[in-house]
mmCIF file of C-alpha atoms (C1' of nucleotides) in Angstrom:
data_model
loop_
_atom_site.group_PDB
_atom_site.id
_atom_site.type_symbol
_atom_site.label_atom_id
_atom_site.label_comp_id
_atom_site.label_asym_id
_atom_site.label_seq_id
_atom_site.Cartn_x
_atom_site.Cartn_y
_atom_site.Cartn_z
ATOM 1 C CA MET A 1 16.175 -79.422 96.586
ATOM 2 C CA GLN A 2 20.258 -78.377 96.200
ATOM 3 C CA THR A 3 22.272 -79.920 93.898
ATOM 4 C CA PRO A 4 23.966 -83.290 94.919
ATOM 5 C CA PRO A 5 27.407 -83.381 96.381
ATOM 6 C CA ALA A 6 29.116 -85.488 93.211
ATOM 7 C CA THR A 7 31.784 -83.479 92.690
ATOM 8 C CA THR A 8 32.424 -84.169 88.788
ATOM 9 C CA GLU A 9 35.400 -83.127 88.590
ATOM 10 C CA GLU A 10 38.926 -83.946 87.186
ATOM 11 C CA THR A 11 40.183 -83.950 91.148
ATOM 12 C CA PRO A 12 37.396 -83.779 94.225
ATOM 13 C CA ALA A 13 38.016 -79.921 94.589
ATOM 14 C CA PRO A 14 36.976 -78.177 97.393
ATOM 15 C CA ALA A 15 34.877 -75.325 95.775
ATOM 16 C CA ASP A 16 34.483 -77.129 92.287
ATOM 17 C CA VAL A 17 33.602 -74.713 89.956
ATOM 18 C CA CYS A 18 33.442 -76.439 87.556
ATOM 19 C CA ALA A 19 30.650 -78.751 88.074
ATOM 20 C CA ALA A 20 28.991 -80.152 84.999
ATOM 21 C CA PRO A 21 26.313 -78.738 83.545
ATOM 22 C CA PRO A 22 23.005 -79.012 80.851
ATOM 23 C CA ARG A 23 23.028 -82.495 80.254
ATOM 24 C CA ARG A 24 21.917 -83.954 76.729
ATOM 25 C CA HIS A 25 20.300 -87.727 78.003
ATOM 26 C CA PRO A 26 18.932 -86.812 81.390
ATOM 27 C CA ARG A 27 20.053 -88.613 83.754
ATOM 28 C CA PRO A 28 17.482 -90.417 86.490
ATOM 29 C CA GLU A 29 17.971 -88.576 90.142
ATOM 30 C CA GLY A 30 19.662 -89.668 92.840
ATOM 31 C CA GLN A 31 21.155 -92.549 91.251
ATOM 32 C CA ASP A 32 25.211 -93.627 90.766
ATOM 33 C CA ARG A 33 25.490 -96.862 89.853
ATOM 34 C CA TYR A 34 24.207 -97.563 85.885
ATOM 35 C CA THR A 35 24.831 -100.369 84.446
ATOM 36 C CA ILE A 36 27.503 -99.887 80.744
ATOM 37 C CA SER A 37 23.255 -100.939 79.015
ATOM 38 C CA GLU A 38 22.410 -97.582 80.398
ATOM 39 C CA VAL A 39 25.240 -95.414 79.995
ATOM 40 C CA VAL A 40 25.069 -96.590 76.539
ATOM 41 C CA ALA A 41 21.202 -95.034 76.176
ATOM 42 C CA PHE A 42 22.688 -91.818 78.040
ATOM 43 C CA THR A 43 25.430 -91.407 75.952
ATOM 44 C CA GLY A 44 25.138 -93.283 72.673
ATOM 45 C CA LEU A 45 28.821 -94.447 72.452
ATOM 46 C CA THR A 46 28.367 -97.965 72.030
ATOM 47 C CA ALA A 47 29.363 -100.705 74.226
ATOM 48 C CA HIS A 48 32.320 -101.361 72.742
ATOM 49 C CA THR A 49 34.024 -98.208 73.067
ATOM 50 C CA LEU A 50 32.691 -97.271 76.996
ATOM 51 C CA ARG A 51 35.003 -100.675 77.449
ATOM 52 C CA TRP A 52 37.230 -99.417 74.841
ATOM 53 C CA TYR A 53 38.117 -96.606 76.975
ATOM 54 C CA GLU A 54 39.037 -98.249 79.662
ATOM 55 C CA ARG A 55 40.831 -100.603 78.258
ATOM 56 C CA ILE A 56 42.857 -97.445 76.786
ATOM 57 C CA GLY A 57 43.139 -95.504 80.119
ATOM 58 C CA LEU A 58 40.592 -92.922 78.626
ATOM 59 C CA MET A 59 38.809 -93.616 81.812
ATOM 60 C CA SER A 60 40.048 -94.764 84.998
ATOM 61 C CA HIS A 61 38.488 -98.296 86.369
ATOM 62 C CA ILE A 62 35.275 -98.051 86.421
ATOM 63 C CA ASP A 63 34.028 -100.285 90.189
ATOM 64 C CA ARG A 64 32.647 -103.595 89.572
ATOM 65 C CA SER A 65 29.503 -105.004 90.431
ATOM 66 C CA HIS A 66 30.423 -108.555 93.366
ATOM 67 C CA THR A 67 29.882 -109.902 90.156
ATOM 68 C CA GLY A 68 31.903 -108.595 87.962
ATOM 69 C CA GLN A 69 29.915 -106.114 85.996
ATOM 70 C CA ARG A 70 30.609 -102.555 85.476
ATOM 71 C CA ARG A 71 28.894 -99.862 86.914
ATOM 72 C CA TYR A 72 29.566 -96.811 86.772
ATOM 73 C CA CYS A 73 28.652 -93.139 88.486
ATOM 74 C CA ASN A 74 27.167 -89.394 87.692
ATOM 75 C CA ARG A 75 30.934 -88.708 87.758
ATOM 76 C CA ASP A 76 32.380 -91.071 85.047
ATOM 77 C CA LEU A 77 28.968 -90.195 82.798
ATOM 78 C CA ASP A 78 29.846 -86.341 83.075
ATOM 79 C CA TRP A 79 33.414 -87.390 82.649
ATOM 80 C CA LEU A 80 31.985 -88.689 79.657
ATOM 81 C CA ASP A 81 30.442 -85.562 78.427
ATOM 82 C CA PHE A 82 33.883 -83.980 78.474
ATOM 83 C CA VAL A 83 35.561 -86.648 76.457
ATOM 84 C CA GLY A 84 32.320 -85.686 74.230
ATOM 85 C CA LYS A 85 33.223 -82.351 73.965
ATOM 86 C CA LEU A 86 37.322 -83.226 73.337
ATOM 87 C CA ARG A 87 35.932 -85.567 69.973
ATOM 88 C CA LEU A 88 33.759 -82.924 69.047
ATOM 89 C CA THR A 89 36.905 -80.892 68.886
ATOM 90 C CA GLY A 90 38.902 -83.590 66.903
ATOM 91 C CA MET A 91 41.491 -83.328 69.203
ATOM 92 C CA PRO A 92 43.075 -87.523 68.787
ATOM 93 C CA VAL A 93 42.456 -90.046 72.114
ATOM 94 C CA ALA A 94 45.957 -90.098 72.832
ATOM 95 C CA ASP A 95 45.762 -86.994 74.026
ATOM 96 C CA MET A 96 42.791 -87.252 75.640
ATOM 97 C CA VAL A 97 44.145 -90.394 77.201
ATOM 98 C CA ARG A 98 47.304 -87.618 78.273
ATOM 99 C CA TYR A 99 45.250 -86.027 79.628
ATOM 100 C CA ALA A 100 43.438 -88.269 81.888
ATOM 101 C CA GLU A 101 46.692 -89.173 83.096
ATOM 102 C CA LEU A 102 47.586 -85.676 83.968
ATOM 103 C CA VAL A 103 44.018 -85.769 85.829
ATOM 104 C CA ARG A 104 44.566 -89.427 87.424
ATOM 105 C CA GLU A 105 48.289 -87.723 88.709
ATOM 106 C CA GLY A 106 46.114 -85.814 91.051
ATOM 107 C CA GLU A 107 46.336 -81.868 91.759
ATOM 108 C CA GLY A 108 49.815 -80.944 90.775
ATOM 109 C CA THR A 109 49.273 -80.894 87.756
ATOM 110 C CA TYR A 110 47.233 -77.998 87.061
ATOM 111 C CA ALA A 111 48.997 -75.973 85.199
ATOM 112 C CA ALA A 112 49.539 -79.098 82.521
ATOM 113 C CA ARG A 113 46.220 -80.122 82.505
ATOM 114 C CA ARG A 114 45.367 -75.310 81.463
ATOM 115 C CA ALA A 115 48.237 -75.503 79.197
ATOM 116 C CA LEU A 116 47.563 -78.660 77.590
ATOM 117 C CA LEU A 117 42.720 -76.971 77.487
ATOM 118 C CA GLU A 118 44.090 -73.667 76.007
ATOM 119 C CA SER A 119 46.061 -75.237 73.004
ATOM 120 C CA THR A 120 42.778 -77.128 72.447
ATOM 121 C CA ARG A 121 40.729 -73.980 73.037
ATOM 122 C CA ARG A 122 42.995 -71.990 70.628
ATOM 123 C CA ASP A 123 43.112 -74.964 67.673
ATOM 124 C CA VAL A 124 38.361 -74.128 68.846
ATOM 125 C CA LEU A 125 39.053 -70.825 67.486
ATOM 126 C CA THR A 126 40.730 -71.833 64.582
ATOM 127 C CA ARG A 127 38.647 -74.463 63.693
ATOM 128 C CA ILE A 128 35.109 -72.171 63.737
ATOM 129 C CA ALA A 129 36.855 -69.725 61.665
ATOM 130 C CA GLU A 130 37.836 -71.958 59.557
ATOM 131 C CA LEU A 131 33.980 -73.368 59.170
ATOM 132 C CA ASN A 132 32.752 -69.552 58.911
ATOM 133 C CA ASP A 133 35.214 -69.131 56.073
ATOM 134 C CA THR A 134 33.048 -72.554 54.376
ATOM 135 C CA LEU A 135 30.001 -71.800 54.983
ATOM 136 C CA GLN A 136 30.583 -68.396 52.920
ATOM 137 C CA VAL A 137 32.181 -70.835 50.156
ATOM 138 C CA LEU A 138 29.031 -72.859 50.255
ATOM 139 C CA ASP A 139 26.486 -69.191 50.841
ATOM 140 C CA ARG A 140 27.831 -68.386 47.589
ATOM 141 C CA LYS A 141 27.411 -71.214 45.412
ATOM 142 C CA ILE A 142 23.824 -72.104 46.335
ATOM 143 C CA SER A 143 23.204 -68.646 45.730
ATOM 144 C CA PHE A 144 25.156 -69.618 42.519
ATOM 145 C CA TYR A 145 23.027 -72.315 42.437
ATOM 146 C CA THR A 146 19.504 -70.515 43.645
ATOM 147 C CA GLY A 147 19.938 -68.667 41.129
ATOM 148 C CA ALA A 148 21.180 -70.440 38.740
ATOM 149 C CA GLY A 149 17.968 -72.932 39.038
ATOM 150 C CA SER A 150 14.819 -69.517 38.515
ATOM 151 C CA ALA A 151 16.784 -67.611 35.675
ATOM 152 C CA MET B 1 43.955 -55.013 34.585
ATOM 153 C CA GLN B 2 41.815 -57.180 35.032
ATOM 154 C CA THR B 3 40.287 -60.769 35.812
ATOM 155 C CA PRO B 4 41.633 -63.332 33.840
ATOM 156 C CA PRO B 5 38.043 -65.680 31.642
ATOM 157 C CA ALA B 6 39.682 -68.252 33.949
ATOM 158 C CA THR B 7 35.646 -70.092 35.019
ATOM 159 C CA THR B 8 36.905 -71.493 37.962
ATOM 160 C CA GLU B 9 33.158 -73.011 38.839
ATOM 161 C CA GLU B 10 31.786 -76.701 38.252
ATOM 162 C CA THR B 11 30.305 -76.409 34.795
ATOM 163 C CA PRO B 12 31.152 -73.655 32.414
ATOM 164 C CA ALA B 13 28.939 -70.985 33.567
ATOM 165 C CA PRO B 14 28.013 -67.486 31.393
ATOM 166 C CA ALA B 15 29.066 -65.347 34.124
ATOM 167 C CA ASP B 16 30.628 -66.664 36.719
ATOM 168 C CA VAL B 17 28.890 -65.585 40.257
ATOM 169 C CA CYS B 18 30.841 -68.348 41.703
ATOM 170 C CA ALA B 19 34.499 -66.876 40.716
ATOM 171 C CA ALA B 20 37.305 -67.763 43.493
ATOM 172 C CA PRO B 21 37.596 -65.486 45.641
ATOM 173 C CA PRO B 22 41.362 -65.094 48.322
ATOM 174 C CA ARG B 23 43.573 -68.059 47.210
ATOM 175 C CA ARG B 24 46.045 -68.801 50.449
ATOM 176 C CA HIS B 25 48.866 -70.105 48.364
ATOM 177 C CA PRO B 26 49.322 -67.382 45.730
ATOM 178 C CA ARG B 27 49.606 -68.666 42.263
ATOM 179 C CA PRO B 28 51.989 -66.517 39.671
ATOM 180 C CA GLU B 29 49.464 -64.243 37.574
ATOM 181 C CA GLY B 30 49.079 -66.058 33.998
ATOM 182 C CA GLN B 31 50.074 -69.102 34.485
ATOM 183 C CA ASP B 32 47.676 -71.660 33.652
ATOM 184 C CA ARG B 33 49.882 -74.335 33.579
ATOM 185 C CA TYR B 34 51.571 -76.424 37.047
ATOM 186 C CA THR B 35 53.232 -79.505 37.801
ATOM 187 C CA ILE B 36 52.430 -81.609 40.536
ATOM 188 C CA SER B 37 55.547 -80.293 43.295
ATOM 189 C CA GLU B 38 53.564 -76.514 42.334
ATOM 190 C CA VAL B 39 50.550 -77.742 43.268
ATOM 191 C CA VAL B 40 51.646 -79.412 46.344
ATOM 192 C CA ALA B 41 53.268 -76.481 46.845
ATOM 193 C CA PHE B 42 50.563 -74.021 46.694
ATOM 194 C CA THR B 43 47.503 -76.554 48.419
ATOM 195 C CA GLY B 44 50.076 -78.819 50.947
ATOM 196 C CA LEU B 45 48.101 -81.794 49.674
ATOM 197 C CA THR B 46 51.130 -84.379 48.574
ATOM 198 C CA ALA B 47 51.564 -85.529 45.767
ATOM 199 C CA HIS B 48 50.364 -89.033 46.314
ATOM 200 C CA THR B 49 47.278 -87.558 47.389
ATOM 201 C CA LEU B 50 46.854 -85.785 44.206
ATOM 202 C CA ARG B 51 47.253 -88.708 42.237
ATOM 203 C CA TRP B 52 44.743 -90.096 44.672
ATOM 204 C CA TYR B 53 42.060 -87.392 43.621
ATOM 205 C CA GLU B 54 42.627 -88.685 40.919
ATOM 206 C CA ARG B 55 42.057 -92.016 40.881
ATOM 207 C CA ILE B 56 38.943 -92.446 42.877
ATOM 208 C CA GLY B 57 37.036 -89.311 40.687
ATOM 209 C CA LEU B 58 37.640 -86.227 43.032
ATOM 210 C CA MET B 59 39.127 -84.570 40.171
ATOM 211 C CA SER B 60 38.725 -84.543 36.226
ATOM 212 C CA HIS B 61 41.187 -86.460 34.711
ATOM 213 C CA ILE B 62 44.303 -83.685 34.684
ATOM 214 C CA ASP B 63 45.838 -82.565 31.755
ATOM 215 C CA ARG B 64 49.060 -84.236 31.130
ATOM 216 C CA SER B 65 52.310 -83.225 29.167
ATOM 217 C CA HIS B 66 53.434 -85.079 25.941
ATOM 218 C CA THR B 67 55.750 -87.258 28.477
ATOM 219 C CA GLY B 68 52.693 -88.089 30.074
ATOM 220 C CA GLN B 69 53.582 -85.702 33.510
ATOM 221 C CA ARG B 70 50.721 -83.958 35.337
ATOM 222 C CA ARG B 71 49.694 -80.611 34.138
ATOM 223 C CA TYR B 72 47.695 -78.783 36.713
ATOM 224 C CA CYS B 73 45.735 -75.330 35.690
ATOM 225 C CA ASN B 74 44.052 -72.697 37.704
ATOM 226 C CA ARG B 75 41.132 -73.869 36.853
ATOM 227 C CA ASP B 76 41.683 -76.877 38.799
ATOM 228 C CA LEU B 77 43.612 -76.173 42.179
ATOM 229 C CA ASP B 78 40.097 -74.087 42.678
ATOM 230 C CA TRP B 79 38.909 -77.098 42.773
ATOM 231 C CA LEU B 80 41.023 -78.199 45.330
ATOM 232 C CA ASP B 81 40.306 -75.237 46.938
ATOM 233 C CA PHE B 82 36.944 -75.791 47.267
ATOM 234 C CA VAL B 83 37.428 -79.426 48.185
ATOM 235 C CA GLY B 84 39.737 -78.461 51.292
ATOM 236 C CA LYS B 85 36.548 -76.378 52.371
ATOM 237 C CA LEU B 86 34.810 -79.494 51.772
ATOM 238 C CA ARG B 87 37.302 -81.318 53.756
ATOM 239 C CA LEU B 88 37.462 -78.886 57.163
ATOM 240 C CA THR B 89 33.211 -79.597 56.900
ATOM 241 C CA GLY B 90 33.913 -83.234 58.498
ATOM 242 C CA MET B 91 31.921 -84.624 54.994
ATOM 243 C CA PRO B 92 33.546 -87.808 53.857
ATOM 244 C CA VAL B 93 35.192 -88.202 50.790
ATOM 245 C CA ALA B 94 33.203 -90.601 48.811
ATOM 246 C CA ASP B 95 30.066 -87.446 49.078
ATOM 247 C CA MET B 96 32.588 -85.099 47.947
ATOM 248 C CA VAL B 97 32.987 -88.067 45.368
ATOM 249 C CA ARG B 98 29.511 -87.687 44.716
ATOM 250 C CA TYR B 99 29.603 -84.448 44.553
ATOM 251 C CA ALA B 100 32.682 -83.948 42.057
ATOM 252 C CA GLU B 101 30.085 -86.369 39.519
ATOM 253 C CA LEU B 102 27.125 -84.435 38.891
ATOM 254 C CA VAL B 103 29.423 -81.071 37.525
ATOM 255 C CA ARG B 104 30.661 -83.948 35.535
ATOM 256 C CA GLU B 105 26.926 -84.871 34.908
ATOM 257 C CA GLY B 106 26.360 -80.697 34.042
ATOM 258 C CA GLU B 107 23.747 -78.452 35.087
ATOM 259 C CA GLY B 108 21.610 -80.442 34.890
ATOM 260 C CA THR B 109 22.468 -81.586 38.540
ATOM 261 C CA TYR B 110 22.080 -78.028 39.831
ATOM 262 C CA ALA B 111 18.869 -79.401 42.156
ATOM 263 C CA ALA B 112 21.270 -81.558 43.390
ATOM 264 C CA ARG B 113 24.619 -79.825 43.377
ATOM 265 C CA ARG B 114 21.719 -76.998 46.082
ATOM 266 C CA ALA B 115 20.410 -79.855 47.947
ATOM 267 C CA LEU B 116 23.289 -81.029 48.784
ATOM 268 C CA LEU B 117 25.281 -77.880 49.740
ATOM 269 C CA GLU B 118 22.237 -76.791 51.615
ATOM 270 C CA SER B 119 22.659 -80.273 53.357
ATOM 271 C CA THR B 120 26.844 -79.547 54.188
ATOM 272 C CA ARG B 121 25.852 -76.336 55.431
ATOM 273 C CA ARG B 122 23.502 -77.528 57.801
ATOM 274 C CA ASP B 123 26.417 -80.045 59.373
ATOM 275 C CA VAL B 124 27.801 -76.867 58.908
ATOM 276 C CA LEU B 125 26.164 -74.404 62.000
ATOM 277 C CA THR B 126 25.430 -77.924 63.941
ATOM 278 C CA ARG B 127 29.850 -77.929 64.194
ATOM 279 C CA ILE B 128 29.832 -74.222 64.717
ATOM 280 C CA ALA B 129 26.918 -75.068 68.103
ATOM 281 C CA GLU B 130 28.613 -77.678 69.132
ATOM 282 C CA LEU B 131 31.868 -76.091 68.561
ATOM 283 C CA ASN B 132 30.775 -72.925 70.293
ATOM 284 C CA ASP B 133 29.014 -75.473 73.352
ATOM 285 C CA THR B 134 32.806 -77.302 73.120
ATOM 286 C CA LEU B 135 34.594 -73.293 74.221
ATOM 287 C CA GLN B 136 32.345 -72.783 77.149
ATOM 288 C CA VAL B 137 32.850 -76.086 78.786
ATOM 289 C CA LEU B 138 37.175 -75.541 77.936
ATOM 290 C CA ASP B 139 36.782 -71.874 79.385
ATOM 291 C CA ARG B 140 34.894 -72.320 82.227
ATOM 292 C CA LYS B 141 37.999 -75.750 83.431
ATOM 293 C CA ILE B 142 40.717 -73.090 82.211
ATOM 294 C CA SER B 143 39.330 -70.611 84.156
ATOM 295 C CA PHE B 144 38.842 -73.370 86.885
ATOM 296 C CA TYR B 145 42.920 -73.691 86.985
ATOM 297 C CA THR B 146 43.540 -70.629 86.432
ATOM 298 C CA GLY B 147 41.631 -69.202 90.138
ATOM 299 C CA ALA B 148 43.135 -72.879 91.247
ATOM 300 C CA GLY B 149 47.100 -71.927 90.490
ATOM 301 C CA SER B 150 46.637 -68.877 91.499
ATOM 302 C CA ALA B 151 45.009 -69.522 95.331
ATOM 303 C "C1'" DT C 1 76.945 -86.942 28.885
ATOM 304 C "C1'" DA C 2 76.547 -88.011 33.484
ATOM 305 C "C1'" DG C 3 74.607 -86.721 37.640
ATOM 306 C "C1'" DA C 4 70.524 -85.408 39.911
ATOM 307 C "C1'" DA C 5 65.700 -84.327 40.708
ATOM 308 C "C1'" DC C 6 62.012 -84.782 39.410
ATOM 309 C "C1'" DC C 7 57.668 -87.651 37.234
ATOM 310 C "C1'" DC C 8 54.948 -91.529 36.417
ATOM 311 C "C1'" DT C 9 52.286 -96.547 37.494
ATOM 312 C "C1'" DT C 10 49.884 -100.493 40.464
ATOM 313 C "C1'" DG C 11 49.607 -102.476 44.431
ATOM 314 C "C1'" DA C 12 50.212 -103.125 48.840
ATOM 315 C "C1'" DG C 13 50.286 -100.916 53.543
ATOM 316 C "C1'" DT C 14 50.037 -97.269 57.442
ATOM 317 C "C1'" DG C 15 47.631 -95.542 62.008
ATOM 318 C "C1'" DC C 16 43.291 -93.844 63.804
ATOM 319 C "C1'" DA C 17 38.738 -94.862 66.107
ATOM 320 C "C1'" DC C 18 36.344 -98.280 66.947
ATOM 321 C "C1'" DT C 19 33.763 -102.498 65.933
ATOM 322 C "C1'" DC C 20 33.088 -107.096 66.331
ATOM 323 C "C1'" DC C 21 33.526 -111.894 67.557
ATOM 324 C "C1'" DA C 22 33.678 -116.419 70.195
ATOM 325 C "C1'" DA C 23 33.291 -118.702 74.136
ATOM 326 C "C1'" DG C 24 31.460 -117.516 78.368
ATOM 327 C "C1'" DC C 25 29.159 -116.300 82.874
ATOM 328 C "C1'" DA C 26 25.160 -114.677 85.746
ATOM 329 C "C1'" DA C 27 20.621 -113.175 86.366
ATOM 330 C "C1'" DG C 28 15.638 -113.494 86.147
ATOM 331 C "C1'" DC C 29 11.673 -116.183 84.795
ATOM 332 C "C1'" DG C 30 7.815 -119.598 83.977
ATOM 333 C "C1'" DC D 1 15.437 -126.714 84.935
ATOM 334 C "C1'" DG D 2 16.311 -124.628 80.515
ATOM 335 C "C1'" DC D 3 15.730 -120.334 77.676
ATOM 336 C "C1'" DT D 4 16.238 -115.720 77.544
ATOM 337 C "C1'" DT D 5 19.043 -111.572 77.774
ATOM 338 C "C1'" DG D 6 23.015 -108.691 78.991
ATOM 339 C "C1'" DC D 7 27.211 -109.149 81.054
ATOM 340 C "C1'" DT D 8 32.718 -110.453 80.768
ATOM 341 C "C1'" DT D 9 37.211 -111.045 78.611
ATOM 342 C "C1'" DG D 10 41.601 -111.450 75.027
ATOM 343 C "C1'" DG D 11 41.899 -110.810 70.100
ATOM 344 C "C1'" DA D 12 41.175 -109.929 66.383
ATOM 345 C "C1'" DG D 13 38.551 -107.515 61.717
ATOM 346 C "C1'" DT D 14 36.722 -102.532 59.871
ATOM 347 C "C1'" DG D 15 37.059 -97.915 56.991
ATOM 348 C "C1'" DC D 16 38.450 -94.759 56.048
ATOM 349 C "C1'" DA D 17 42.313 -91.398 54.239
ATOM 350 C "C1'" DC D 18 45.654 -91.662 53.460
ATOM 351 C "C1'" DT D 19 50.907 -93.285 52.226
ATOM 352 C "C1'" DC D 20 54.229 -95.326 50.812
ATOM 353 C "C1'" DA D 21 57.373 -98.797 47.746
ATOM 354 C "C1'" DA D 22 59.546 -100.786 43.550
ATOM 355 C "C1'" DG D 23 60.720 -100.542 39.487
ATOM 356 C "C1'" DG D 24 61.245 -97.591 36.534
ATOM 357 C "C1'" DG D 25 61.602 -93.210 32.298
ATOM 358 C "C1'" DT D 26 61.913 -87.492 31.787
ATOM 359 C "C1'" DT D 27 64.071 -83.040 32.312
ATOM 360 C "C1'" DC D 28 66.651 -80.072 34.307
ATOM 361 C "C1'" DT D 29 71.698 -77.927 34.775
ATOM 362 C "C1'" DA D 30 76.844 -78.820 34.775
#
DNA sequence: TAGAACCCTTGAGTGCACTCCAAGCAAGCG
DNA sequence: CGCTTGCTTGGAGTGCACTCAAGGGTTCTA
């Protein structure tokens, strides 16, 4: 068995260096059309939120069934995974939408996308440093309380 | 010179294991009464936010001048530093208020305080792990764009 | 004794990221 | 056929953490 031809990256890239790796909510193999409630199960987002993401342009228009219901594909799920990561960084939704627009604009925006991600990367490093700092404070206080409790 | 008698911890503790260490906004030495705008300069919070913190019980009542203006002391600044750390962890303000209440209730709440901080500590570790994960994704994408740009 | 700068209060307003509602369509089942 | 379940829409509502406005008092410098 081999990785399916799923492109998963922002632009139909030739050799996709960037394929989506481990996923937390395993998708069924060989499927490429999911209802909104399946996506809810995979991502933990609500159906409301998924529709809202689409409305504000954080997702490109989702394919529809003959009756007008949304049918998400694996690439959509990959994108949602990535958006989830960005969300963890604290990036505002408006910035994510900006990134999504760059993706839709095509390969000409590679430099801009990289700049955006590098700036995000810096934010993440800062945040990690802050959290490590906070951890030290917490540890100091916890050991204070522990000592005071057993003294 | 010796550390001043500032207690800085939640309860007038005997030997304070928990003294506040490095501060980012250096305070003048030997002072213990600050106007709200000085505190704004030290903490980066707005005066609105400082008053709001007091209203919701995130800070105990601040000392006042004879004309009713707030005069913050070093211990208040230490508390604000700590609150800033908690804020970085993403802890909701309501939970911080809960912690502040425990502090006001006295030494009998040491165990509860420790439990709260330990739970926060776990959250912080989780968050750091998530951010490291995100960092990997960002690095993968950045190097993809870098390669595509120079290819 | 001006005038500017600073501070006070209560209560309302803002921005973000969802979250829900109402009304209605479509498919599957006994 | 009727019932249930799942999906659709636009627009309104929610909760959080501030943020500001209005109207007034105080403190500092000249």
